[in-house]
Coordinates of C-alpha atoms and ligand atoms in Angstrom, one line a residue:
M1 CA 0.1 0.2 0.0
R2 CA 1.0 3.3 -1.0
S3 CA 1.7 6.0 1.8
L4 CA -0.4 9.1 2.4
L5 CA 0.5 12.1 3.3
I6 CA -2.2 14.6 4.4
Q7 CA -0.7 18.4 4.2
G8 CA -1.0 22.0 5.5
G9 CA -4.0 20.5 7.1
H10 CA -5.4 21.8 11.1
I11 CA -4.6 18.9 13.4
I12 CA -7.0 18.4 16.2
D13 CA -6.7 16.0 17.9
P14 CA -7.6 16.1 21.6
S15 CA -6.4 12.9 22.7
Q16 CA -3.0 14.0 22.8
G17 CA -3.8 17.9 22.8
I18 CA -3.1 18.9 19.2
D19 CA -4.4 22.2 17.6
E20 CA -2.0 22.8 15.1
I21 CA -1.3 23.5 11.6
G22 CA 1.0 20.3 9.9
N23 CA 1.3 17.0 8.4
L24 CA 0.2 13.6 8.5
L25 CA 1.5 10.7 6.9
I26 CA -0.1 7.4 7.3
T27 CA 2.0 4.2 6.3
E28 CA 0.4 0.6 5.2
D29 CA -3.1 1.0 8.0
E30 CA -1.7 3.2 10.2
I31 CA -0.1 6.5 11.4
S32 CA 2.8 6.6 11.4
W33 CA 4.4 10.7 12.0
L34 CA 2.9 13.4 13.1
G35 CA 4.8 17.2 12.5
E36 CA 5.2 20.6 11.4
G37 CA 6.9 21.3 8.5
E38 CA 9.1 19.7 5.6
I39 CA 9.6 16.0 5.7
T40 CA 12.0 14.6 3.6
L41 CA 10.0 10.5 3.4
P42 CA 12.3 7.0 3.0
Q43 CA 10.4 6.3 0.0
P44 CA 10.2 8.3 -3.2
D45 CA 7.2 7.5 -4.7
Y46 CA 3.6 8.3 -2.3
D47 CA 0.4 10.3 -2.4
V48 CA -0.7 13.6 -1.1
L49 CA -4.1 14.6 0.2
R50 CA -3.5 19.0 0.4
A51 CA -5.8 19.7 3.5
E52 CA -5.2 23.4 3.6
G53 CA -8.2 25.0 5.5
L54 CA -9.4 21.8 6.5
I55 CA -9.3 19.8 9.7
V56 CA -7.8 17.1 9.8
C57 CA -8.9 14.7 13.4
P58 CA -9.5 11.2 14.1
G59 CA -12.2 9.6 12.6
F60 CA -15.2 9.7 14.3
I61 CA -16.9 7.0 16.2
D62 CA -20.4 6.7 17.1
L63 CA -21.4 4.4 19.9
H64 CA -25.0 4.1 18.5
C65 CA -26.7 3.8 15.2
H66 CA -29.0 1.0 13.8
L67 CA -28.1 -1.3 10.3
R68 CA -31.0 -3.1 10.2
Q69 CA -29.5 -6.3 8.8
P70 CA -30.4 -8.4 9.2
G71 CA -34.1 -8.9 8.9
F72 CA -34.6 -5.1 7.6
E73 CA -32.2 -4.9 4.9
E74 CA -35.4 -2.8 2.9
K75 CA -34.1 0.5 5.3
E76 CA -30.7 0.1 5.6
T77 CA -28.3 -2.3 4.9
I78 CA -24.7 -3.4 6.8
A79 CA -23.5 -1.8 2.7
T80 CA -25.5 1.1 2.8
G81 CA -24.6 2.3 6.4
T82 CA -20.8 2.2 6.8
Q83 CA -21.0 4.3 3.3
A84 CA -23.7 6.7 4.9
A85 CA -21.6 6.5 7.5
A86 CA -18.5 7.3 5.5
R87 CA -20.1 10.2 4.2
G88 CA -20.6 11.6 7.7
G89 CA -17.0 11.2 8.8
F90 CA -17.1 7.9 11.1
T91 CA -15.1 5.7 11.1
T92 CA -15.6 2.7 14.0
I93 CA -19.6 2.8 14.3
C94 CA -21.3 0.6 16.9
C95 CA -24.7 -1.0 15.8
M96 CA -27.8 -1.8 17.8
P97 CA -29.3 -5.2 18.1
N98 CA -32.8 -4.4 17.6
T99 CA -32.5 -6.9 14.2
N100 CA -34.9 -9.6 13.0
P101 CA -33.2 -11.7 14.9
P102 CA -31.9 -9.8 17.2
L103 CA -28.2 -9.9 18.7
D104 CA -28.4 -11.9 20.7
N105 CA -26.4 -15.5 20.3
T106 CA -23.3 -15.9 19.3
V107 CA -23.9 -16.9 15.3
V108 CA -25.4 -13.7 14.7
I109 CA -22.7 -11.4 16.1
D110 CA -20.3 -13.2 13.4
Y111 CA -22.9 -12.8 10.6
I112 CA -22.5 -9.0 11.5
K113 CA -18.1 -8.9 11.4
L114 CA -18.1 -11.4 8.2
K115 CA -20.9 -8.8 6.9
A116 CA -18.8 -5.8 8.2
I117 CA -15.4 -6.7 6.6
L118 CA -16.8 -8.2 3.5
E119 CA -19.1 -5.4 2.4
G120 CA -18.1 -2.9 5.2
V121 CA -16.4 0.3 4.8
V122 CA -16.0 1.4 7.8
R123 CA -15.6 -0.4 11.2
V124 CA -18.7 -2.2 12.5
L125 CA -18.7 -3.6 16.2
P126 CA -21.7 -5.0 17.1
I127 CA -23.3 -4.7 20.6
G128 CA -25.3 -7.5 21.7
C129 CA -28.8 -7.9 23.8
I130 CA -29.1 -7.6 27.3
S131 CA -32.4 -10.6 27.4
K132 CA -33.1 -12.9 24.9
G133 CA -34.7 -11.7 22.0
R134 CA -35.0 -8.6 23.7
E135 CA -37.8 -9.5 25.1
G136 CA -37.0 -8.2 28.5
R137 CA -37.4 -11.6 30.7
E138 CA -34.5 -13.8 31.0
I139 CA -30.9 -12.3 30.8
A140 CA -29.2 -13.1 27.3
P141 CA -25.8 -15.3 27.2
M142 CA -24.0 -11.8 28.1
C143 CA -20.1 -14.2 28.4
E144 CA -20.4 -15.9 25.6
L145 CA -21.9 -12.6 23.5
A146 CA -18.7 -10.5 25.4
S147 CA -16.4 -14.1 23.7
A148 CA -18.2 -13.1 20.2
E149 CA -16.9 -9.2 21.4
V150 CA -19.6 -7.6 21.1
I151 CA -18.8 -4.3 22.5
A152 CA -21.3 -3.7 24.9
F153 CA -24.9 -4.9 26.0
S154 CA -28.7 -2.8 25.0
D155 CA -32.2 -3.5 24.5
D156 CA -32.5 -0.4 22.8
G157 CA -35.9 0.6 21.4
E158 CA -36.7 -0.4 24.1
P159 CA -35.9 -0.3 28.1
A160 CA -34.9 -3.2 30.4
V161 CA -38.0 -2.9 31.8
D162 CA -38.2 -5.4 34.5
S163 CA -35.6 -3.9 37.5
R164 CA -34.4 -7.4 38.8
L165 CA -33.1 -8.2 35.2
M166 CA -31.4 -4.8 34.9
R167 CA -29.5 -5.4 38.0
Q168 CA -28.6 -9.1 36.6
A169 CA -26.9 -7.2 33.8
L170 CA -25.4 -4.5 35.9
D171 CA -23.7 -7.3 37.9
Y172 CA -22.6 -9.4 35.0
S173 CA -21.4 -6.0 33.8
R174 CA -18.9 -5.5 36.5
V175 CA -17.6 -9.3 35.9
I176 CA -17.3 -8.8 32.3
G177 CA -16.3 -5.2 32.1
L178 CA -18.5 -4.1 29.1
P179 CA -21.2 -1.0 29.7
I180 CA -24.8 -1.9 29.8
I181 CA -26.3 0.8 27.9
D182 CA -29.9 1.4 28.7
H183 CA -33.1 3.2 26.1
C184 CA -34.4 5.2 29.4
E185 CA -38.1 4.9 28.6
D186 CA -41.0 3.9 31.8
T187 CA -42.8 2.5 29.2
V188 CA -45.8 2.5 30.9
L189 CA -45.7 6.5 30.8
T190 CA -44.8 7.2 27.3
E191 CA -47.6 4.7 26.1
G192 CA -49.2 6.0 22.6
G193 CA -46.5 8.7 23.0
Q194 CA -46.2 10.7 19.6
M195 CA -44.0 13.8 21.2
N196 CA -42.8 15.8 24.1
E197 CA -45.7 15.9 26.5
G198 CA -46.5 20.1 26.8
I199 CA -48.5 22.7 25.6
I200 CA -47.5 22.3 22.1
S201 CA -48.6 18.1 22.1
T202 CA -51.8 19.6 23.3
K203 CA -52.2 22.2 20.5
L204 CA -51.2 19.0 18.0
G205 CA -53.8 17.1 20.1
L206 CA -51.0 14.3 20.1
R207 CA -50.7 12.3 23.5
G208 CA -47.6 13.7 24.8
I209 CA -44.3 11.4 26.2
P210 CA -43.2 13.4 29.7
A211 CA -40.0 14.0 30.4
A212 CA -40.5 12.4 33.9
A213 CA -40.6 8.9 31.4
E214 CA -36.9 8.9 31.1
E215 CA -36.0 10.5 34.2
I216 CA -37.5 7.7 36.2
I217 CA -35.6 4.9 34.7
V218 CA -32.4 7.4 35.5
A219 CA -32.9 7.4 38.5
R220 CA -33.8 3.8 38.9
D221 CA -30.5 2.6 36.7
L222 CA -28.3 4.5 38.4
A223 CA -29.6 3.2 41.5
L224 CA -29.2 0.0 40.6
A225 CA -25.5 0.5 39.1
Q226 CA -24.8 2.3 42.6
L227 CA -26.0 -1.2 44.2
T228 CA -23.6 -4.0 42.2
G229 CA -21.0 -1.3 40.9
G230 CA -21.6 -2.9 37.3
R231 CA -21.1 -0.2 34.0
L232 CA -23.8 1.8 32.3
H233 CA -24.3 4.5 29.5
I234 CA -27.1 6.3 29.1
A235 CA -28.1 6.3 25.6
H236 CA -30.1 9.4 24.1
V237 CA -29.7 11.9 26.9
T238 CA -32.9 14.5 26.2
T239 CA -33.7 16.6 29.6
E240 CA -33.0 18.9 32.1
G241 CA -33.5 16.8 34.8
S242 CA -31.7 13.8 33.1
V243 CA -28.8 15.4 33.1
D244 CA -29.1 16.6 37.2
L245 CA -30.0 12.8 38.1
I246 CA -26.1 12.0 35.7
R247 CA -24.4 14.8 37.5
R248 CA -25.1 13.8 41.0
A249 CA -24.1 10.2 40.5
K250 CA -21.0 11.1 38.8
K251 CA -19.8 13.2 41.9
K252 CA -20.9 10.4 43.7
G253 CA -18.8 8.1 41.9
I254 CA -21.8 6.0 40.0
R255 CA -19.7 4.2 37.1
V256 CA -21.9 6.0 34.4
T257 CA -21.7 6.9 30.9
A258 CA -23.9 8.8 29.1
E259 CA -24.6 10.2 25.3
V260 CA -26.7 12.7 23.8
T261 CA -27.7 12.8 19.9
P262 CA -27.3 16.3 17.3
H263 CA -31.0 16.1 16.6
H264 CA -31.7 16.5 20.7
L265 CA -29.0 19.4 20.5
I266 CA -30.2 21.4 17.7
L267 CA -34.0 20.7 17.2
T268 CA -37.0 21.4 19.4
E269 CA -41.0 20.0 19.9
E270 CA -41.7 22.9 18.0
K271 CA -40.1 21.1 14.6
V272 CA -43.1 18.7 14.9
V273 CA -45.6 21.7 14.3
G274 CA -46.7 20.5 10.8
Y275 CA -47.0 17.0 11.5
D276 CA -43.9 15.9 9.7
T277 CA -43.1 12.8 10.1
N278 CA -39.2 12.8 10.4
T279 CA -39.6 14.9 13.0
K280 CA -40.7 11.7 15.3
V281 CA -38.1 9.8 17.7
N282 CA -37.8 8.7 21.0
P283 CA -37.0 9.8 22.8
P284 CA -38.9 12.9 21.5
L285 CA -37.2 16.2 20.5
R286 CA -37.3 18.5 23.6
T287 CA -37.2 22.0 24.1
E288 CA -34.9 24.7 24.2
W289 CA -34.6 24.6 27.7
D290 CA -33.3 20.7 27.8
I291 CA -31.1 21.7 24.9
Q292 CA -29.2 24.3 26.9
A293 CA -28.5 21.7 29.9
L294 CA -27.7 19.3 27.2
I295 CA -24.8 21.8 26.3
Q296 CA -23.7 22.7 29.6
G297 CA -23.6 18.8 30.3
L298 CA -21.7 18.5 27.6
K299 CA -19.5 21.1 29.0
E300 CA -19.1 19.8 32.3
N301 CA -18.4 16.1 30.7
V302 CA -21.3 15.0 32.4
I303 CA -22.5 13.7 29.4
D304 CA -19.7 12.6 28.0
I305 CA -19.8 11.5 24.3
I306 CA -22.3 12.2 21.3
A307 CA -23.4 9.6 19.4
T308 CA -26.0 9.8 16.5
D309 CA -28.8 7.4 16.9
H310 CA -29.1 6.6 13.3
A311 CA -32.6 5.1 12.9
P312 CA -33.4 4.5 9.2
H313 CA -36.3 4.0 8.1
T314 CA -38.1 3.8 4.3
E315 CA -40.3 6.1 3.2
A316 CA -43.2 4.3 2.9
D317 CA -42.8 3.7 6.7
K318 CA -43.0 7.4 7.1
L319 CA -45.7 8.2 4.8
C320 CA -48.3 8.2 6.8
E321 CA -50.2 9.3 9.6
F322 CA -48.0 10.6 12.3
T323 CA -49.2 8.3 14.8
L324 CA -48.6 5.2 12.5
A325 CA -45.3 6.5 11.8
P326 CA -42.0 4.8 13.6
F327 CA -40.1 6.5 15.2
G328 CA -36.6 7.6 13.6
I329 CA -33.8 9.7 12.4
S330 CA -31.6 8.8 9.7
G331 CA -28.2 10.4 11.0
F332 CA -24.9 9.9 10.5
E333 CA -24.7 12.2 6.9
T334 CA -26.1 15.6 8.8
A335 CA -24.0 14.5 12.2
L336 CA -21.5 17.0 11.8
G337 CA -23.3 20.0 9.9
S338 CA -25.5 19.7 12.0
L339 CA -23.0 19.9 15.5
M340 CA -21.1 22.8 13.6
S341 CA -24.1 25.0 14.7
L342 CA -23.3 24.8 18.3
V343 CA -19.7 25.9 17.2
H344 CA -20.4 28.7 14.8
D345 CA -23.1 30.2 17.7
G346 CA -19.5 30.1 20.3
Q347 CA -21.8 27.3 22.6
L348 CA -19.4 24.6 22.3
T349 CA -15.4 24.5 21.2
L350 CA -14.7 22.9 18.3
S351 CA -11.8 21.0 20.0
T352 CA -15.0 19.8 23.0
L353 CA -17.3 18.6 20.0
I354 CA -13.7 16.9 18.2
S355 CA -13.4 15.1 21.7
K356 CA -16.9 14.1 22.0
L357 CA -16.6 12.1 18.8
T358 CA -13.4 10.4 19.1
C359 CA -11.3 10.1 22.3
E360 CA -14.9 10.2 24.4
P361 CA -16.3 7.0 23.0
A362 CA -12.8 5.7 22.7
K363 CA -12.2 5.1 26.4
I364 CA -16.2 4.1 26.7
I365 CA -15.1 0.7 23.8
G366 CA -11.4 0.4 25.2
N367 CA -8.7 -0.2 23.6
K368 CA -9.2 -4.3 22.0
Y369 CA -10.0 -3.4 18.7
G370 CA -5.8 -1.0 18.6
K371 CA -6.3 3.0 19.3
L372 CA -9.2 4.6 18.4
G373 CA -9.8 7.7 18.8
T374 CA -6.3 9.2 17.9
L375 CA -3.7 10.0 16.1
A376 CA -1.0 9.4 17.5
S377 CA 2.0 7.2 16.1
G378 CA 1.1 3.7 15.8
A379 CA -2.6 4.0 15.7
S380 CA -5.2 2.9 13.3
A381 CA -5.0 5.1 10.1
D382 CA -8.9 6.5 10.8
I383 CA -8.9 10.2 9.9
T384 CA -11.2 12.5 9.2
L385 CA -11.4 15.6 6.8
F386 CA -14.0 18.7 7.1
D387 CA -14.5 22.0 6.0
P388 CA -15.5 24.1 9.1
D389 CA -17.3 26.6 6.8
T390 CA -18.8 25.7 3.9
N391 CA -22.1 26.0 3.5
W392 CA -24.3 23.0 1.8
V393 CA -27.5 22.2 1.4
V394 CA -29.0 18.7 2.7
D395 CA -30.4 16.9 -0.1
T396 CA -31.7 13.0 0.8
R397 CA -32.0 12.3 -2.9
G398 CA -27.7 11.7 -2.5
F399 CA -27.5 10.4 0.5
A400 CA -25.6 6.7 0.0
S401 CA -27.9 6.0 3.3
K402 CA -31.9 4.6 2.0
G403 CA -33.2 6.1 5.1
K404 CA -34.0 9.7 3.8
N405 CA -36.0 10.4 7.2
T406 CA -34.3 13.6 8.4
P407 CA -36.2 16.5 9.4
L408 CA -33.4 18.3 7.8
D409 CA -33.5 17.8 4.3
G410 CA -33.3 21.6 2.5
S411 CA -32.0 23.1 5.5
L412 CA -28.6 24.9 5.1
L413 CA -25.7 23.3 7.2
K414 CA -22.2 25.1 7.9
G415 CA -19.4 22.7 8.4
K416 CA -18.6 20.4 5.6
V417 CA -17.1 16.8 5.4
M418 CA -14.4 16.4 3.1
A419 CA -12.5 13.2 3.2
T420 CA -12.9 10.2 5.3
I421 CA -10.1 7.4 5.5
S422 CA -10.7 4.5 7.7
Q423 CA -8.2 1.7 8.6
G424 CA -5.8 3.3 5.6
K425 CA -8.5 3.4 2.8
L426 CA -10.0 6.8 1.6
V427 CA -13.7 5.1 1.8
Y428 CA -15.3 9.0 1.0
K429 CA -14.5 12.3 -0.6
D430 CA -15.8 15.4 -1.7
D431 CA -15.4 16.1 -5.7
S432 CA -13.4 18.8 -4.7
I433 CA -10.7 16.6 -3.1
A434 CA -7.9 15.4 -5.0
V435 CA -5.4 12.9 -4.6
K436 CA -2.0 13.5 -6.0
E437 CA 1.4 11.5 -6.7
S438 CA 4.3 12.7 -5.4
Ligands
DOR501 O1 -36.3 6.8 17.5 C1 -35.7 5.5 18.1 N1 -35.6 4.9 16.6 N2 -35.7 5.3 18.7 C2 -35.3 4.5 19.4 O2 -34.9 4.2 20.5 C3 -35.4 3.2 18.2 C4 -34.8 3.5 16.8 C5 -34.9 2.6 15.7 O3 -34.7 1.6 15.8 O4 -35.6 2.9 15.2

């Protein structure tokens, strides 16, 4: 494999505290050198990618996405999902187990891993089920799943309703050392719910999903994490109350991490006015007040990471009455552009944003899959290049994902992924990027 020199970019690597204009050399599938100024390479023939004006950072890591394979290939496949991830700057993605069959046994996990090697363009790390069949009754064979190298356990799409099951899962998690990712929702309170509960849901005549439905399960899970000493990760946090609970738990030393999605950071419940089914997501879009608490949570490291919860659905799935539509937003290809609005508005620094997409999720995954989320020498050559200032209009017709279900279609975003390198291979590049021989 020819070496690739990424020249003159603005390198930001929060894992090493690097923020400088410089060059980066990739040899084979590893990062071999990073530095300023001219370099003389031992071999005369290598490729050059000129990166002046671009941010060069570790490849983004997504701890929460839905690839739909096996079972729902009309919504997404590992091939299309990983291509969409590459367009979004993601080089490692962790897929949720709400497939058919669900990821509750080693045969399906091996199938995902093999498919990802054969058809995927970025690294895919599967998440195993907490319960057999995701039915919330009997614990899944967690040790076997761990030996098949799942990176965590979750019944995402559904919470682990049964507290005894959740306790058992957290007990095993302490021994196995992998986190339990919970989708926190009191399903009795949310039954029939369509959107955030408040004045807007009343006006629209849609049944509401109260913030308390999330917070009740967050509080229960934190109590169980304290009881067991297990590792808890709270998926898609959306409310001010949840942020407060996690903040207090972290102060007490409870082993908890948490994530927030780009859509919950930039969109409010007001987007639902008009009944666009692409705004229907679970947990629902909340209020400006909640958004401010989520951003504060990110700044204080109460919320550790940003994860897309990429949830693709077909057009037919969403082309129906609001109450009948499935929950979910297709998120890979708009994540960076959405999140950059927080940087342009001065709410988050670029370095904080990048850390929440790179070294912070890498810490949760651990180093079993090599050095991820860093540009340190010897790390896997997973690199994202983006232009922070390019304006572009979202056009879902150009998405690599089969899921065109985003309320951002037609929106103007500022900040665009220009190239993605996964394990040393250029897996996505914008038309404006050229790779030339030295
Ligand atoms: O909106 C959502 N869609 N939330 C979830 O928890 C599941 C996901 C899906 O699988 O479509």
